[in-house]
Amino acid sequence: MNHFPQAWGRPRDDIYGAYDHSHFQTHGPGGPNQHTQRPIVTGTSVVAAKFKDGVVIAADNLASYGSLARFTDVKRLRKFNDQVVVGFGGDVSDMQYLNRILNSLDIRENYSNPENPLNAKNLHTYLSKVMYKRRSDFDPLWNHLLIAGLDGESKPFLASADLLGTTFSSPTLATGFGAHLAQPILRKTIPDEASVANVSEEEAVKLVKECMKVLFYRDARSMDRYSIAVIKSEGVDLKEDEKLENQSWAFAEQIRGYGTQVN
Amino acid sequence: MTSIGTGYDLSNSVFSPDGRNFQVEYATKAVENGGTAIGIRCKDGVVLALEKLITSKLLKPGANKRISTVDRNIGVVSSGLLPDGRHFVSRARDEAASWRSTYKAPIPTTALANRMGSYVQAYTLYSSVRPFGVTAIIGGWDSEAELPVDGEVGSGPSVGAGGKKEDGKRGGPFLYMIEPSGSYWGYYGAATGKGRQAAKSELEKLNLSAGELSLYDGVKEAARIIHVAHDDNKDKEFELEMTWVSSLDGPTKGRHEEVPKELLEEAERLAKKALEGDDEDEEEEKMEE
């Protein structure tokens, strides 16, 4: 007996010769289970804000492979039905997996209950449980989700679920870099739940677009093409090929400390 | 029945000397007593209709739906033993889900009919099971637009190689009927259950093979045919259940749904009027005699 668990229960090397490790499986049955350790192809921030009769949500159309801008037409806002949109930050293949889960959920839900489709609140509960289950299996889905839409009383609903299964709800939300860069801007206009009633759709859309612009200025994994959706009781208005307008890079002149110029 | 007492009708999967499987034939008999079910393949969709016999006054009207959805774009209606029909639908849904998990796309109606045909047929092969006591009608609309793969995030390169050829027609309305033997055929108009003979002769009059009948007219015809096929003297009261699936630009946007209440009532009103009209004609003829 020695201290190498790999050798336990195997023929002794001193009698039978060294173990042929080509028989030792590192994959599939018999080998160790392998879990997601890091995201590979990723989407960056998702930004959303409630207004008096709905929610605006936006995300850019970029999927990065590390620092490479690999895919430039990726739709990260997914319409679930006429009252829910889910925005995905993080790993794109996990997003596709979740998307298929949601698709089959919608089909099954329609079998038993065609009159009352799932609302945003239902979906957020469901997704947060999926995320928590996977993190408890030490195999998380590497995403940060925003679920935007209407709740059971047709009131605006916005909440997040992340790769740890943590849930959070607020009148404005942003994931990834946006949590640092966009969230303060959003809070300036919509500091609390009470102020939502004073925000019109136009103001909310303008605010979210402004955030997308700031994110493009400062987030190196972002892009100027983005998707934006407005969810109201009339339905979902999803635009998937918007371009940032009125960019001004004048501030770039002020930036010091990069490259050859030192101060 | 001359076969009774010969012993060849007792076990499934046993042929009689003249090459028949009696258990399958008895299953067909079970279907012949069920409420009439029909399907009509129209040019821009499919209609399914069912004569739901009311077995008790204590049942809530409009509840206990019998026409089911499979995936989003396919409907199934069956005549015969109710629980067998429900099991059939359950299997069809599993097949549709399994198709999606393999191919990341909805199951084509024809593939579903094929898989369900094989499934039903398997129940004629073993002595430990009995055949399905239902004849099921499967109606669906396969999308005429190019569908994205489930979970697809982008559209791929807009220039260079990798583009797809714009070919001709795809998708459209499909209608199949599967019998207890597992045999299935594609139909322009299908009917099964108690009133199938009357329903079939009405369906033949519609000249469905021309592909001219619109979905809205199909709904009205389906309601009328169910009323014609119903035997007022012998049968109990019935409820008309009707569903439809249209093209993507039609009223259901490619989804299988119940026919809206207003349209159903309108179709039923016209059906009753048409029947009364027929009766009056007959009376007039009698008067003339």
Coordinates of C-alpha atoms in Angstrom, one line a residue, chain B residues 1 21-34 79-81 84 120 124 130-135 177-183 191-194 196 200:
Chain B
M1 CA -68.3 -14.0 -36.9
N21 CA -54.9 -11.1 -37.0
F22 CA -58.2 -11.1 -35.2
Q23 CA -57.1 -9.1 -32.2
V24 CA -56.3 -6.2 -34.5
E25 CA -59.7 -6.5 -36.2
Y26 CA -61.4 -6.5 -32.8
A27 CA -59.5 -3.3 -31.9
T28 CA -60.9 -1.8 -35.1
K29 CA -64.4 -2.7 -33.9
A30 CA -63.7 -0.7 -30.7
V31 CA -63.0 2.3 -32.8
E32 CA -66.2 2.0 -34.7
N33 CA -68.2 2.7 -31.6
G34 CA -66.3 5.9 -30.7
S79 CA -61.7 7.9 -31.8
G80 CA -62.1 4.7 -29.7
L81 CA -60.9 3.9 -26.2
D84 CA -55.6 4.5 -25.4
V120 CA -48.8 1.3 -32.9
T124 CA -49.7 -6.1 -32.7
R130 CA -53.1 -5.7 -27.0
P131 CA -53.4 -3.5 -30.0
F132 CA -54.4 0.2 -29.6
G133 CA -58.2 0.6 -29.5
V134 CA -57.9 3.9 -31.3
T135 CA -57.7 5.3 -34.8
M177 CA -54.7 8.7 -40.1
I178 CA -53.2 5.8 -38.1
E179 CA -55.2 2.6 -37.6
P180 CA -54.9 0.0 -34.8
S181 CA -52.9 -2.2 -37.2
G182 CA -50.3 0.6 -37.4
S183 CA -50.9 1.3 -41.0
A191 CA -62.8 10.4 -40.8
T192 CA -63.1 7.7 -38.2
G193 CA -65.5 6.6 -35.4
K194 CA -69.2 5.9 -35.5
R196 CA -67.3 7.8 -40.5
K200 CA -66.5 10.3 -45.6

